[in-house]
Amino acid sequence: MRVVVLLYCISAALSISFKLPAEGTRCIKEESHKDVLVVGEFGIENLHESHEVNILVSDTKGQTLFSKETAESGKFAFTLDDYDMFSICFTGKRKSDQGSGRGGPPVDDMSVKLTVKRGVEAKSYNDLAKAEKLKPMELELKKLEDLAEAIVTDFAYMKSREKLMRDTNESTNSRVLWFSIFSMAVLLGLALWQVFYLKRFFKAKKLIE
């Protein structure tokens, strides 16, 4: 199983096409913040009659966010309870009524088209404009407001991560300092013990007075 890791800003859209083996798995991994809407759309081309494709979207805790068997196309949407990575996995396999397929002719790879949108990009502003009867200028202002909010949230998260890393660094430095002092004290005590031991030994052998 191959894994592609993609990290990008909080308001981003991903559109990707890749080959999927007739009997294999391909996964896309991404990150998302808490309560940020993630919307995906996929389509599978060159799908063989003897094979099927299953899709599974899950987080690092193993929680299933979306799954579909015998998928050809579809959409999904979800939010995460906390900042986390999530994976989108496509698995191609032979249908149960087609046997193992060993010794048969090779099957060409299938093509998967995947589009993932997050945050501002995932919202349907056309539907929002119709529902709230917003003018074009008001709709653009709404987009800017949501984008600004997403940027503020992203910076707040980065600030909290920076504070956590700084606290961890300071704690590590303090532990290293005390460990160094303890090591020096042990080495000094061992050196003094060796001096007194050798002095007593030489006196016992009457090599020194």
PDB file of C-alpha atoms in Angstrom:
ATOM      1  CA  MET A   1       0.000   0.000   0.000  1.00  0.00           C
ATOM      2  CA  ARG A   2       1.362   3.370  -1.008  1.00  0.00           C
ATOM      3  CA  VAL A   3       0.594   6.496   0.928  1.00  0.00           C
ATOM      4  CA  VAL A   4       0.731  10.070  -0.335  1.00  0.00           C
ATOM      5  CA  VAL A   5       0.981  12.730   2.354  1.00  0.00           C
ATOM      6  CA  LEU A   6      -0.365  16.185   1.504  1.00  0.00           C
ATOM      7  CA  LEU A   7      -0.152  19.105   3.919  1.00  0.00           C
ATOM      8  CA  TYR A   8      -1.537  22.519   3.065  1.00  0.00           C
ATOM      9  CA  CYS A   9      -3.312  25.565   4.464  1.00  0.00           C
ATOM     10  CA  ILE A  10      -6.626  25.520   6.209  1.00  0.00           C
ATOM     11  CA  SER A  11      -8.579  26.880   3.226  1.00  0.00           C
ATOM     12  CA  ALA A  12      -7.410  24.776   0.310  1.00  0.00           C
ATOM     13  CA  ALA A  13      -8.673  22.648  -2.538  1.00  0.00           C
ATOM     14  CA  LEU A  14      -6.999  19.512  -3.816  1.00  0.00           C
ATOM     15  CA  SER A  15      -7.641  17.945  -7.184  1.00  0.00           C
ATOM     16  CA  ILE A  16      -5.652  14.865  -8.073  1.00  0.00           C
ATOM     17  CA  SER A  17      -5.738  11.942 -10.488  1.00  0.00           C
ATOM     18  CA  PHE A  18      -3.866   8.695  -9.996  1.00  0.00           C
ATOM     19  CA  LYS A  19      -3.743   5.085 -11.124  1.00  0.00           C
ATOM     20  CA  LEU A  20      -5.314   2.391  -8.966  1.00  0.00           C
ATOM     21  CA  PRO A  21      -4.241  -1.254  -9.451  1.00  0.00           C
ATOM     22  CA  ALA A  22      -7.086  -3.638 -10.163  1.00  0.00           C
ATOM     23  CA  GLU A  23      -6.126  -5.475  -6.969  1.00  0.00           C
ATOM     24  CA  GLY A  24      -4.387  -2.981  -4.709  1.00  0.00           C
ATOM     25  CA  THR A  25      -4.798   0.046  -2.454  1.00  0.00           C
ATOM     26  CA  ARG A  26      -3.891   3.718  -2.777  1.00  0.00           C
ATOM     27  CA  CYS A  27      -4.290   6.213   0.084  1.00  0.00           C
ATOM     28  CA  ILE A  28      -4.228   9.983   0.358  1.00  0.00           C
ATOM     29  CA  LYS A  29      -3.423  11.455   3.784  1.00  0.00           C
ATOM     30  CA  GLU A  30      -4.268  14.990   4.816  1.00  0.00           C
ATOM     31  CA  GLU A  31      -4.634  17.093   7.938  1.00  0.00           C
ATOM     32  CA  SER A  32      -7.552  19.191   9.105  1.00  0.00           C
ATOM     33  CA  HIS A  33      -8.404  21.355  12.082  1.00  0.00           C
ATOM     34  CA  LYS A  34     -11.270  20.914  14.493  1.00  0.00           C
ATOM     35  CA  ASP A  35     -14.772  21.630  13.146  1.00  0.00           C
ATOM     36  CA  VAL A  36     -13.435  22.499   9.675  1.00  0.00           C
ATOM     37  CA  LEU A  37     -15.726  21.208   6.932  1.00  0.00           C
ATOM     38  CA  VAL A  38     -14.098  18.754   4.533  1.00  0.00           C
ATOM     39  CA  VAL A  39     -15.924  17.913   1.291  1.00  0.00           C
ATOM     40  CA  GLY A  40     -14.745  15.381  -1.263  1.00  0.00           C
ATOM     41  CA  GLU A  41     -15.870  14.157  -4.664  1.00  0.00           C
ATOM     42  CA  PHE A  42     -14.462  11.170  -6.521  1.00  0.00           C
ATOM     43  CA  GLY A  43     -14.912   9.314  -9.776  1.00  0.00           C
ATOM     44  CA  ILE A  44     -13.419   6.075 -11.085  1.00  0.00           C
ATOM     45  CA  GLU A  45     -12.721   5.490 -14.757  1.00  0.00           C
ATOM     46  CA  ASN A  46     -11.756   2.351 -16.653  1.00  0.00           C
ATOM     47  CA  LEU A  47     -13.558   0.228 -14.052  1.00  0.00           C
ATOM     48  CA  HIS A  48     -13.532  -3.453 -15.078  1.00  0.00           C
ATOM     49  CA  GLU A  49     -16.659  -5.574 -14.941  1.00  0.00           C
ATOM     50  CA  SER A  50     -14.810  -8.274 -13.001  1.00  0.00           C
ATOM     51  CA  HIS A  51     -13.539  -5.848 -10.345  1.00  0.00           C
ATOM     52  CA  GLU A  52     -14.904  -3.358  -7.847  1.00  0.00           C
ATOM     53  CA  VAL A  53     -13.542  -0.450  -5.849  1.00  0.00           C
ATOM     54  CA  ASN A  54     -14.205   0.331  -2.183  1.00  0.00           C
ATOM     55  CA  ILE A  55     -13.492   3.701  -0.567  1.00  0.00           C
ATOM     56  CA  LEU A  56     -12.801   4.275   3.122  1.00  0.00           C
ATOM     57  CA  VAL A  57     -12.205   7.602   4.864  1.00  0.00           C
ATOM     58  CA  SER A  58     -10.907   7.349   8.441  1.00  0.00           C
ATOM     59  CA  ASP A  59      -8.900   9.288  11.017  1.00  0.00           C
ATOM     60  CA  THR A  60      -5.826   8.225  12.972  1.00  0.00           C
ATOM     61  CA  LYS A  61      -8.035   6.801  15.746  1.00  0.00           C
ATOM     62  CA  GLY A  62      -9.553   4.318  13.316  1.00  0.00           C
ATOM     63  CA  GLN A  63     -12.943   6.054  13.298  1.00  0.00           C
ATOM     64  CA  THR A  64     -14.743   5.640   9.979  1.00  0.00           C
ATOM     65  CA  LEU A  65     -15.756   9.000   8.538  1.00  0.00           C
ATOM     66  CA  PHE A  66     -17.112   7.670   5.251  1.00  0.00           C
ATOM     67  CA  SER A  67     -17.195   4.323   3.474  1.00  0.00           C
ATOM     68  CA  LYS A  68     -18.728   2.987   0.295  1.00  0.00           C
ATOM     69  CA  GLU A  69     -18.449  -0.372  -1.376  1.00  0.00           C
ATOM     70  CA  THR A  70     -18.645  -0.990  -5.124  1.00  0.00           C
ATOM     71  CA  ALA A  71     -18.093   2.706  -5.674  1.00  0.00           C
ATOM     72  CA  GLU A  72     -17.928   4.332  -9.102  1.00  0.00           C
ATOM     73  CA  SER A  73     -18.463   7.953  -8.104  1.00  0.00           C
ATOM     74  CA  GLY A  74     -19.783   9.905  -5.188  1.00  0.00           C
ATOM     75  CA  LYS A  75     -19.362  12.684  -2.641  1.00  0.00           C
ATOM     76  CA  PHE A  76     -18.614  12.796   1.076  1.00  0.00           C
ATOM     77  CA  ALA A  77     -18.421  15.423   3.809  1.00  0.00           C
ATOM     78  CA  PHE A  78     -17.306  15.401   7.431  1.00  0.00           C
ATOM     79  CA  THR A  79     -15.709  17.391  10.240  1.00  0.00           C
ATOM     80  CA  LEU A  80     -13.189  16.282  12.858  1.00  0.00           C
ATOM     81  CA  ASP A  81     -13.594  16.569  16.620  1.00  0.00           C
ATOM     82  CA  ASP A  82      -9.989  17.704  16.964  1.00  0.00           C
ATOM     83  CA  TYR A  83      -6.952  18.535  14.850  1.00  0.00           C
ATOM     84  CA  ASP A  84      -5.992  15.257  13.202  1.00  0.00           C
ATOM     85  CA  MET A  85      -4.836  13.489  10.061  1.00  0.00           C
ATOM     86  CA  PHE A  86      -7.345  11.613   7.946  1.00  0.00           C
ATOM     87  CA  SER A  87      -6.825   9.146   5.119  1.00  0.00           C
ATOM     88  CA  ILE A  88      -8.822   8.484   1.966  1.00  0.00           C
ATOM     89  CA  CYS A  89      -8.170   4.941   0.749  1.00  0.00           C
ATOM     90  CA  PHE A  90      -9.301   3.348  -2.513  1.00  0.00           C
ATOM     91  CA  THR A  91      -9.076  -0.437  -2.726  1.00  0.00           C
ATOM     92  CA  GLY A  92      -9.499  -2.356  -5.956  1.00  0.00           C
ATOM     93  CA  LYS A  93     -10.337  -6.038  -5.798  1.00  0.00           C
ATOM     94  CA  ARG A  94     -11.899  -8.816  -7.842  1.00  0.00           C
ATOM     95  CA  LYS A  95     -15.605  -9.386  -7.294  1.00  0.00           C
ATOM     96  CA  SER A  96     -16.444 -12.357  -5.079  1.00  0.00           C
ATOM     97  CA  ASP A  97     -18.350 -14.101  -7.891  1.00  0.00           C
ATOM     98  CA  GLN A  98     -15.374 -13.847 -10.272  1.00  0.00           C
ATOM     99  CA  GLY A  99     -13.084 -16.290  -8.437  1.00  0.00           C
ATOM    100  CA  SER A 100      -9.426 -15.668  -7.696  1.00  0.00           C
ATOM    101  CA  GLY A 101      -8.562 -14.800 -11.284  1.00  0.00           C
ATOM    102  CA  ARG A 102      -5.170 -16.489 -11.129  1.00  0.00           C
ATOM    103  CA  GLY A 103      -3.687 -17.345 -14.467  1.00  0.00           C
ATOM    104  CA  GLY A 104      -5.998 -14.967 -16.327  1.00  0.00           C
ATOM    105  CA  PRO A 105      -4.917 -12.060 -18.531  1.00  0.00           C
ATOM    106  CA  PRO A 106      -3.519  -8.980 -16.757  1.00  0.00           C
ATOM    107  CA  VAL A 107      -5.999  -6.244 -15.916  1.00  0.00           C
ATOM    108  CA  ASP A 108      -5.175  -2.606 -16.615  1.00  0.00           C
ATOM    109  CA  ASP A 109      -5.018  -0.075 -13.811  1.00  0.00           C
ATOM    110  CA  MET A 110      -8.066   2.038 -13.110  1.00  0.00           C
ATOM    111  CA  SER A 111      -8.053   5.844 -12.983  1.00  0.00           C
ATOM    112  CA  VAL A 112      -9.268   7.720  -9.905  1.00  0.00           C
ATOM    113  CA  LYS A 113     -10.104  11.412  -9.888  1.00  0.00           C
ATOM    114  CA  LEU A 114     -10.381  12.950  -6.434  1.00  0.00           C
ATOM    115  CA  THR A 115     -11.244  16.487  -5.382  1.00  0.00           C
ATOM    116  CA  VAL A 116     -11.044  17.515  -1.712  1.00  0.00           C
ATOM    117  CA  LYS A 117     -12.006  20.942  -0.413  1.00  0.00           C
ATOM    118  CA  ARG A 118     -11.651  22.287   3.102  1.00  0.00           C
ATOM    119  CA  GLY A 119     -12.761  25.303   5.049  1.00  0.00           C
ATOM    120  CA  VAL A 120     -13.869  28.229   2.898  1.00  0.00           C
ATOM    121  CA  GLU A 121     -13.411  26.261  -0.330  1.00  0.00           C
ATOM    122  CA  ALA A 122     -15.768  23.551   0.916  1.00  0.00           C
ATOM    123  CA  LYS A 123     -18.714  25.874   1.494  1.00  0.00           C
ATOM    124  CA  SER A 124     -21.369  26.260  -1.180  1.00  0.00           C
ATOM    125  CA  TYR A 125     -21.667  30.030  -1.420  1.00  0.00           C
ATOM    126  CA  ASN A 126     -24.058  29.868  -4.362  1.00  0.00           C
ATOM    127  CA  ASP A 127     -26.584  28.009  -2.216  1.00  0.00           C
ATOM    128  CA  LEU A 128     -25.929  30.458   0.624  1.00  0.00           C
ATOM    129  CA  ALA A 129     -26.536  33.425  -1.658  1.00  0.00           C
ATOM    130  CA  LYS A 130     -29.848  31.950  -2.816  1.00  0.00           C
ATOM    131  CA  ALA A 131     -30.976  31.079   0.698  1.00  0.00           C
ATOM    132  CA  GLU A 132     -30.119  34.459   2.215  1.00  0.00           C
ATOM    133  CA  LYS A 133     -30.696  36.455  -0.988  1.00  0.00           C
ATOM    134  CA  LEU A 134     -27.248  37.995  -0.887  1.00  0.00           C
ATOM    135  CA  LYS A 135     -26.036  40.435  -3.495  1.00  0.00           C
ATOM    136  CA  PRO A 136     -22.712  39.703  -5.282  1.00  0.00           C
ATOM    137  CA  MET A 137     -20.857  42.258  -3.156  1.00  0.00           C
ATOM    138  CA  GLU A 138     -22.367  40.866   0.052  1.00  0.00           C
ATOM    139  CA  LEU A 139     -21.409  37.350  -1.027  1.00  0.00           C
ATOM    140  CA  GLU A 140     -17.789  38.396  -1.620  1.00  0.00           C
ATOM    141  CA  LEU A 141     -17.715  40.063   1.795  1.00  0.00           C
ATOM    142  CA  LYS A 142     -19.047  36.844   3.338  1.00  0.00           C
ATOM    143  CA  LYS A 143     -16.242  34.889   1.650  1.00  0.00           C
ATOM    144  CA  LEU A 144     -13.645  37.341   2.953  1.00  0.00           C
ATOM    145  CA  GLU A 145     -15.132  37.139   6.447  1.00  0.00           C
ATOM    146  CA  ASP A 146     -14.944  33.334   6.460  1.00  0.00           C
ATOM    147  CA  LEU A 147     -11.414  33.405   5.049  1.00  0.00           C
ATOM    148  CA  ALA A 148     -10.270  35.879   7.708  1.00  0.00           C
ATOM    149  CA  GLU A 149     -11.831  33.720  10.422  1.00  0.00           C
ATOM    150  CA  ALA A 150     -10.062  30.649   9.054  1.00  0.00           C
ATOM    151  CA  ILE A 151      -6.717  32.473   9.008  1.00  0.00           C
ATOM    152  CA  VAL A 152      -7.190  33.681  12.598  1.00  0.00           C
ATOM    153  CA  THR A 153      -8.033  30.135  13.704  1.00  0.00           C
ATOM    154  CA  ASP A 154      -4.983  28.784  11.899  1.00  0.00           C
ATOM    155  CA  PHE A 155      -2.670  31.352  13.507  1.00  0.00           C
ATOM    156  CA  ALA A 156      -4.154  30.649  16.943  1.00  0.00           C
ATOM    157  CA  TYR A 157      -3.402  26.960  16.459  1.00  0.00           C
ATOM    158  CA  MET A 158       0.151  27.717  15.309  1.00  0.00           C
ATOM    159  CA  LYS A 159       0.646  29.924  18.370  1.00  0.00           C
ATOM    160  CA  SER A 160      -0.550  27.168  20.712  1.00  0.00           C
ATOM    161  CA  ARG A 161       1.758  24.673  18.986  1.00  0.00           C
ATOM    162  CA  GLU A 162       4.668  27.098  19.322  1.00  0.00           C
ATOM    163  CA  LYS A 163       3.982  27.514  23.052  1.00  0.00           C
ATOM    164  CA  LEU A 164       3.793  23.749  23.505  1.00  0.00           C
ATOM    165  CA  MET A 165       7.083  23.230  21.658  1.00  0.00           C
ATOM    166  CA  ARG A 166       8.749  26.013  23.655  1.00  0.00           C
ATOM    167  CA  ASP A 167       7.576  24.515  26.960  1.00  0.00           C
ATOM    168  CA  THR A 168       8.794  21.094  25.869  1.00  0.00           C
ATOM    169  CA  ASN A 169      12.166  22.550  24.867  1.00  0.00           C
ATOM    170  CA  GLU A 170      12.578  24.371  28.179  1.00  0.00           C
ATOM    171  CA  SER A 171      11.607  21.249  30.122  1.00  0.00           C
ATOM    172  CA  THR A 172      14.103  19.168  28.149  1.00  0.00           C
ATOM    173  CA  ASN A 173      16.895  21.704  28.713  1.00  0.00           C
ATOM    174  CA  SER A 174      16.189  21.713  32.459  1.00  0.00           C
ATOM    175  CA  ARG A 175      16.303  17.920  32.638  1.00  0.00           C
ATOM    176  CA  VAL A 176      19.548  17.809  30.648  1.00  0.00           C
ATOM    177  CA  LEU A 177      21.103  20.402  32.993  1.00  0.00           C
ATOM    178  CA  TRP A 178      20.222  18.446  36.142  1.00  0.00           C
ATOM    179  CA  PHE A 179      21.349  15.196  34.570  1.00  0.00           C
ATOM    180  CA  SER A 180      24.695  16.794  33.686  1.00  0.00           C
ATOM    181  CA  ILE A 181      25.151  18.052  37.263  1.00  0.00           C
ATOM    182  CA  PHE A 182      24.271  14.622  38.645  1.00  0.00           C
ATOM    183  CA  SER A 183      26.717  12.927  36.245  1.00  0.00           C
ATOM    184  CA  MET A 184      29.523  15.307  37.240  1.00  0.00           C
ATOM    185  CA  ALA A 185      28.832  14.705  40.942  1.00  0.00           C
ATOM    186  CA  VAL A 186      28.909  10.917  40.436  1.00  0.00           C
ATOM    187  CA  LEU A 187      32.169  11.098  38.472  1.00  0.00           C
ATOM    188  CA  LEU A 188      33.770  13.371  41.091  1.00  0.00           C
ATOM    189  CA  GLY A 189      32.684  11.054  43.920  1.00  0.00           C
ATOM    190  CA  LEU A 190      34.027   8.033  42.043  1.00  0.00           C
ATOM    191  CA  ALA A 191      37.363   9.768  41.461  1.00  0.00           C
ATOM    192  CA  LEU A 192      37.710  10.672  45.172  1.00  0.00           C
ATOM    193  CA  TRP A 193      36.823   7.096  46.180  1.00  0.00           C
ATOM    194  CA  GLN A 194      39.503   5.730  43.856  1.00  0.00           C
ATOM    195  CA  VAL A 195      42.115   8.094  45.333  1.00  0.00           C
ATOM    196  CA  PHE A 196      41.346   7.068  48.930  1.00  0.00           C
ATOM    197  CA  TYR A 197      41.155   3.385  48.000  1.00  0.00           C
ATOM    198  CA  LEU A 198      44.525   3.424  46.255  1.00  0.00           C
ATOM    199  CA  LYS A 199      46.086   5.365  49.114  1.00  0.00           C
ATOM    200  CA  ARG A 200      44.924   2.757  51.648  1.00  0.00           C
ATOM    201  CA  PHE A 201      46.042  -0.035  49.357  1.00  0.00           C
ATOM    202  CA  PHE A 202      49.556   1.348  48.991  1.00  0.00           C
ATOM    203  CA  LYS A 203      49.778   1.946  52.762  1.00  0.00           C
ATOM    204  CA  ALA A 204      48.742  -1.649  53.408  1.00  0.00           C
ATOM    205  CA  LYS A 205      51.498  -2.796  51.063  1.00  0.00           C
ATOM    206  CA  LYS A 206      53.889  -0.371  52.805  1.00  0.00           C
ATOM    207  CA  LEU A 207      54.693   1.262  49.514  1.00  0.00           C
ATOM    208  CA  ILE A 208      53.980   4.698  50.960  1.00  0.00           C
ATOM    209  CA  GLU A 209      53.854   6.081  54.488  1.00  0.00           C
TER     210      GLU A 209
END
